[in-house]
Short mmCIF file of C-alpha atoms in Angstrom, two decimals:
data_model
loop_
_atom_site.label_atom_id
_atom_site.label_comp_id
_atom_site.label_asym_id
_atom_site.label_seq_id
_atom_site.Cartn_x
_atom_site.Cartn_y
_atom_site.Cartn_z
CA UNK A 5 -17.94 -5.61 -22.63
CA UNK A 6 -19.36 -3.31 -25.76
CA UNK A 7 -21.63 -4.98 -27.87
CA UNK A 8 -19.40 -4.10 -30.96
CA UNK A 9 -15.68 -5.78 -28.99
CA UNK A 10 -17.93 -9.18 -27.97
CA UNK A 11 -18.56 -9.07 -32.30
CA UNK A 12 -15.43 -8.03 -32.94
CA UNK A 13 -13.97 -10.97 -31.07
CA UNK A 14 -16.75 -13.40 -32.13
CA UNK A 15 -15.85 -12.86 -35.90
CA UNK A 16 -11.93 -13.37 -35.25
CA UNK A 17 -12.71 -16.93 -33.42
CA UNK A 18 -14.88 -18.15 -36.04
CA UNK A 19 -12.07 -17.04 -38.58
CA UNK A 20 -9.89 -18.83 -36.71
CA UNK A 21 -11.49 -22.44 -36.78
CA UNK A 22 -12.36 -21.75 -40.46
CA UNK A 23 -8.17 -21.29 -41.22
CA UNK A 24 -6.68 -24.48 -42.29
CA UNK A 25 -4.03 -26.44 -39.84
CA UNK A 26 -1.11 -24.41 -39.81
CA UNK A 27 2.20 -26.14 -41.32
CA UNK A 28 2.61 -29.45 -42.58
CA UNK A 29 1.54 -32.86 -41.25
CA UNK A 30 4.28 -34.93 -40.11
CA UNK A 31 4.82 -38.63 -41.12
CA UNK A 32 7.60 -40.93 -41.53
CA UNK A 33 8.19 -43.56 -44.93
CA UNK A 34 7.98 -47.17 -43.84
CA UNK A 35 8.84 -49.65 -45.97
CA UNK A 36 9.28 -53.24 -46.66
CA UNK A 37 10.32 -56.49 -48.99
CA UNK A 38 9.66 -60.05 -47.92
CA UNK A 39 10.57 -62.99 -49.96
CA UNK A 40 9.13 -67.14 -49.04
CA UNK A 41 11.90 -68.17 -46.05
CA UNK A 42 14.61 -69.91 -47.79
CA UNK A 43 13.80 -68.84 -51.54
CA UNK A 44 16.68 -67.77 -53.33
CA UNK A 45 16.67 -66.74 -56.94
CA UNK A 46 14.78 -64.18 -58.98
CA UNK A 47 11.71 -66.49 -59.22
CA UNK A 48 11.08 -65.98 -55.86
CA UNK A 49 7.93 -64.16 -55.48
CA UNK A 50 8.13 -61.13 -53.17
CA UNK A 51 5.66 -58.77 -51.46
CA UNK A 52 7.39 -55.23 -51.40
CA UNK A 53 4.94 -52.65 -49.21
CA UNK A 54 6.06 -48.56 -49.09
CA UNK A 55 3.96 -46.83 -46.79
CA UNK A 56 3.52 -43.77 -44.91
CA UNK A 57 3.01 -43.18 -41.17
CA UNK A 58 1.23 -39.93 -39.65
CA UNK A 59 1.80 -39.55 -36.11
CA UNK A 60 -0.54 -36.77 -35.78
CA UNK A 61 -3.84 -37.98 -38.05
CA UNK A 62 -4.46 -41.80 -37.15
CA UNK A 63 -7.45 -41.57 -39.10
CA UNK A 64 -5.37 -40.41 -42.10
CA UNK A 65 -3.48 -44.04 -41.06
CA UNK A 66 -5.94 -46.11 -41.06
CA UNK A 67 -7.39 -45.06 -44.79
CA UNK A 68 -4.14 -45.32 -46.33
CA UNK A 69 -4.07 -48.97 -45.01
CA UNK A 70 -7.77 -50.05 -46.01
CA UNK A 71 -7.40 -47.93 -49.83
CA UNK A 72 -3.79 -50.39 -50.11
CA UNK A 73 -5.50 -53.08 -48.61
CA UNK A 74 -8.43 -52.96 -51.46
CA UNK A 75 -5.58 -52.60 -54.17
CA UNK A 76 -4.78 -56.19 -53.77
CA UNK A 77 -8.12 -57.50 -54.96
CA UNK A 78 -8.02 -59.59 -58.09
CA UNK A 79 -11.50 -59.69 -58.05
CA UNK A 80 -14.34 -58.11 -56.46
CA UNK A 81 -15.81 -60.25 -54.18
CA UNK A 82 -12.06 -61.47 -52.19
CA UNK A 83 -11.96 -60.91 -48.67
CA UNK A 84 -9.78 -58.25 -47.67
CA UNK A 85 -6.90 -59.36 -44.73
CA UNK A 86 -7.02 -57.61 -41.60
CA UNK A 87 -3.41 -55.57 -42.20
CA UNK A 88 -0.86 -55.42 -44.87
CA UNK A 89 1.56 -57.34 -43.02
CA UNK A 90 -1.42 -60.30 -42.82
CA UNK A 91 -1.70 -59.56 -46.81
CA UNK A 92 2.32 -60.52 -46.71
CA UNK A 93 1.95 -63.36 -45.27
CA UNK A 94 -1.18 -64.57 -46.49
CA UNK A 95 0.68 -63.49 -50.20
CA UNK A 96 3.50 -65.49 -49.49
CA UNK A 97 2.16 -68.88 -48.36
CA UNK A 98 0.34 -69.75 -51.83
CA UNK A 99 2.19 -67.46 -54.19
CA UNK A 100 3.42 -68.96 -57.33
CA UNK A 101 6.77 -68.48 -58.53
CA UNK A 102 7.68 -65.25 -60.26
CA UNK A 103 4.17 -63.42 -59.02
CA UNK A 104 5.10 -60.41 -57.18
CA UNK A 105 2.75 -57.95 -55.14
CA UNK A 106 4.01 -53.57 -55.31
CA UNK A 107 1.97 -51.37 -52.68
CA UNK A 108 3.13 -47.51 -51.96
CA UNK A 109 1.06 -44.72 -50.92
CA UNK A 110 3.28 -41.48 -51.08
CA UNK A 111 2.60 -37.79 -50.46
CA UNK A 112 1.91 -35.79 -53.81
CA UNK A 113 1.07 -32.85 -52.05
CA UNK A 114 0.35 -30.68 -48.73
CA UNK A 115 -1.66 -26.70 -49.07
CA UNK A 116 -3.90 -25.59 -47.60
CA UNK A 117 -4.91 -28.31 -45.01
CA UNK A 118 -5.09 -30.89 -47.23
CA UNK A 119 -2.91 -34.05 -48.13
CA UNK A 120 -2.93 -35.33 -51.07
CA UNK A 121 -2.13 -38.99 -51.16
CA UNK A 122 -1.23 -41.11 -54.81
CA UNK A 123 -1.57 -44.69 -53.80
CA UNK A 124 -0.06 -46.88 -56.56
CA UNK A 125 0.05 -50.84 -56.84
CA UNK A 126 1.42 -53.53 -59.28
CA UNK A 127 0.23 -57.03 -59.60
CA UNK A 128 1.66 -59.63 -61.65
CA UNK A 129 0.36 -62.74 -61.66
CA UNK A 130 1.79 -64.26 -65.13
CA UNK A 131 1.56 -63.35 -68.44
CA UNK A 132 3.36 -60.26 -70.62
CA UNK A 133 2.83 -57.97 -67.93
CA UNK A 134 1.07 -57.45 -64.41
CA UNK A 135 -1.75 -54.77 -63.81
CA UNK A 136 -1.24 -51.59 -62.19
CA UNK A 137 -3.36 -49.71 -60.44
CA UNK A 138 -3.44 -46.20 -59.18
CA UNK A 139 -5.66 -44.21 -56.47
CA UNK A 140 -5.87 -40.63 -54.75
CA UNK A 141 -6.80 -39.69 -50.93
CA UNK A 142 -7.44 -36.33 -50.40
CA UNK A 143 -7.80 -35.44 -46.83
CA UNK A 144 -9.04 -32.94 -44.70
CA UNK A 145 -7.00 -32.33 -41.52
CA UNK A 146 -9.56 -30.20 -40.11
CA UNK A 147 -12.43 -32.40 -40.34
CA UNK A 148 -10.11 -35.53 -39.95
CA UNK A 149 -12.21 -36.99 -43.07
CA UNK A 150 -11.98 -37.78 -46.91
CA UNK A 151 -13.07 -35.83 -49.68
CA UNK A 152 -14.91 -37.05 -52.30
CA UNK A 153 -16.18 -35.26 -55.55
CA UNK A 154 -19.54 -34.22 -54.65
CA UNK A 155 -17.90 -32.70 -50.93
CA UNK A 156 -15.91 -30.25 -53.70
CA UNK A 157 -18.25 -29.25 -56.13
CA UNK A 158 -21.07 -26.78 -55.19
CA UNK A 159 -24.28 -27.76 -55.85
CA UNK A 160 -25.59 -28.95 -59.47
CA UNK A 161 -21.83 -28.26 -61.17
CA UNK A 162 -21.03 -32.31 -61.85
CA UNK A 163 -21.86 -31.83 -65.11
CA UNK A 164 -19.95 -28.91 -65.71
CA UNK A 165 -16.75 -30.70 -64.16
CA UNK A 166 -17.01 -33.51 -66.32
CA UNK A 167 -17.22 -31.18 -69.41
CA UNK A 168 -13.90 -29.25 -68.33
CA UNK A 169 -12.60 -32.80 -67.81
CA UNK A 170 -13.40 -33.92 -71.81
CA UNK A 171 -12.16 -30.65 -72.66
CA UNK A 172 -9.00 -31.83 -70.70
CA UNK A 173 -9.00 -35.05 -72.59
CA UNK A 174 -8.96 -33.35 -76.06
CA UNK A 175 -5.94 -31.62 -75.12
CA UNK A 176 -4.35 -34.45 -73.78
CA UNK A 177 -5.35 -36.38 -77.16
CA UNK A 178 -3.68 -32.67 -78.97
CA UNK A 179 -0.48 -33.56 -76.96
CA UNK A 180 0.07 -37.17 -77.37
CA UNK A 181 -0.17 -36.81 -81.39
CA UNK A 182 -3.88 -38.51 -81.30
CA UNK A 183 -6.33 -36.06 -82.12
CA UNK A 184 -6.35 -37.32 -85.86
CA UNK A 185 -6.26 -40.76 -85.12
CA UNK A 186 -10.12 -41.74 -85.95
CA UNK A 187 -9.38 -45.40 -85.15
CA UNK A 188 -7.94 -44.22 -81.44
CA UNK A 189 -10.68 -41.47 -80.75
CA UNK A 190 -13.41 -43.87 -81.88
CA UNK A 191 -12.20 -46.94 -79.38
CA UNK A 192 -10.64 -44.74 -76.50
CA UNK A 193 -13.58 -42.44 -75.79
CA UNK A 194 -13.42 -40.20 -72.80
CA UNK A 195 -15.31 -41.54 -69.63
CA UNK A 196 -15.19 -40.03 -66.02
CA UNK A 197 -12.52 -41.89 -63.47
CA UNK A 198 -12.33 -42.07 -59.89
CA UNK A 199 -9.22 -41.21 -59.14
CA UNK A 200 -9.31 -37.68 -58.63
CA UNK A 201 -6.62 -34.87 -56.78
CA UNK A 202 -7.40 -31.60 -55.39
CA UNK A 203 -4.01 -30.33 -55.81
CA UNK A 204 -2.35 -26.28 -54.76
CA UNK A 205 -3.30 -25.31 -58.27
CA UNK A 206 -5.50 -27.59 -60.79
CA UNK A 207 -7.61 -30.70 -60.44
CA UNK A 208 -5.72 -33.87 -61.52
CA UNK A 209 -7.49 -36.88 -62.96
CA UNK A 210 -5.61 -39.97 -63.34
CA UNK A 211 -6.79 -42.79 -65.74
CA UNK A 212 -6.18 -46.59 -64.86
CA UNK A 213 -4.81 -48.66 -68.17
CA UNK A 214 -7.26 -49.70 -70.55
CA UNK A 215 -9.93 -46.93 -69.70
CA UNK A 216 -9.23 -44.26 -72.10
CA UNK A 217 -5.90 -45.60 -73.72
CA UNK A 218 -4.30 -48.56 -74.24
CA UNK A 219 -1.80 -50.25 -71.44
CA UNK A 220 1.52 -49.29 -72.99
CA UNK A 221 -0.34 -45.13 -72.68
CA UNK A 222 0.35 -46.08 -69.05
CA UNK A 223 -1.73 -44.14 -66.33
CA UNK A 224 -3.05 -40.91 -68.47
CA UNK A 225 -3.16 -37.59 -66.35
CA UNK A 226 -5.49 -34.54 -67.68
CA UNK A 227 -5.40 -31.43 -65.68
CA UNK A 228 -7.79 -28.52 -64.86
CA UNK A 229 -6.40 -25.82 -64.04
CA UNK A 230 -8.12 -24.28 -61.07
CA UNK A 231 -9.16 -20.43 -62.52
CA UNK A 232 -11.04 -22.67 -64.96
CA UNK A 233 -13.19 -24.32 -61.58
CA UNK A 234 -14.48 -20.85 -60.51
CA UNK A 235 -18.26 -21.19 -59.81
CA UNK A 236 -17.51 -25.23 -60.17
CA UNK A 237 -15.36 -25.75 -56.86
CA UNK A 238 -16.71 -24.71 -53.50
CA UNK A 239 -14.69 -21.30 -52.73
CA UNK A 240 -12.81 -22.84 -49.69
CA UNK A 241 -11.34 -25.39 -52.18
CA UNK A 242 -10.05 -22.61 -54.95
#
């Protein structure tokens, strides 16, 4: 075979494993409510779980369970159960009336051989109001694995992310009728978060309550739009 058609076909392979998984990834909603046997009444306390299956990624499976799983820590240090429907049942032998449990992980988005996971909770355990909590998975078909910051940043741009992100945070203070609120801008200052989504066309950062607003600001979202990332975001990831 010519030198140049052995090339030829060496460059089309290798542009072949570097295209993302064609199509989308299938999965299949599965979801559940469980009340104490025998409790009847709105004080009942419930457990209500709304999950996601992939067939196909069983890696993708097993995250979703361990990130819900970790949602249902009141503190730190508790043991995590083995499965969510342990955490039902383990929920429902010593809960006390009225305290109810939410867990859902839904799709936000699929491009580009990624899925974007939001994984939401809500724990109320007495009081005015329960605590919410919010998460992201993005994840890599093609490398069955999870992304993290640093995997989409090139080298030495973390600081330059963060930046666009406070500049994201001014606007979102601009839209919610803040900006000239010393009292609010002094108390809720901007900080990084965790919960971060690669999405088709920005980079969404979603805010748990209490970190840069108060609880009844909900979840904030700011969003950087992805022409913005250029020379921030590895290439594959623009």
């Amino acid at each position: 075979m010519p030198k140049l058609l052995v090339l030829v076909s060496f460059l089309l392979l290798s542009a072949c494993q570097l295209l993302p998984l064609g199509g989308q990834a299938r999965y299949e909603r599965q979801a559940w409510e469980e009340r104490p046997a025998g409790c009847r009444g709105e004080a009942c306390p419930l457990v209500n779980i709304d999950t996601l299956h992939f067939p196909d990624e069983p890696a993708l499976d097993r995250l979703i369970e361990q990130r819900l799983l970790e949602m249902t820590r009141l503190h730190a240090n508790d043991p995590l159960p083995a499965s969510l429907r342990e955490y039902q049942r383990s929920y429902l032998s010593g809960a006390e009336p009225e305290q109810t449990s939410y867990l859902q992980a839904q799709v936000r988005e699929q491009h580009d051989g990624l899925i974007v996971i939001e994984l939401s909770s809500y724990q109320y355990t007495g009081g005015a109001h329960g605590l919410p909590g919010r998460g992201f998975i993005n994840y890599e078909r093609r490398g069955d694995r999870e992304l993290q910051l640093a995997d989409l940043l090139l080298p030495g741009q973390e600081a330059a992310f963060w930046s666009l992100a406070a500049e994201a945070h001014q606007r979102w203070l601009v839209e919610k009728g803040h900006a000239t609120d010393k009292e609010f801008v002094a108390f809720w200052q901007f900080q990084p978060t965790r919960n971060i989504a690669l999405l088709s066309d920005r980079v969404l950062l979603k805010y748990d309550v209490y970190s840069i607003a108060p609880y009844a600001s909900g979840h904030p979202e700011l969003s950087i739009p992805k022409e913005q990332l250029r020379g921030i975001l590895k290439p594959q990831y623009l």
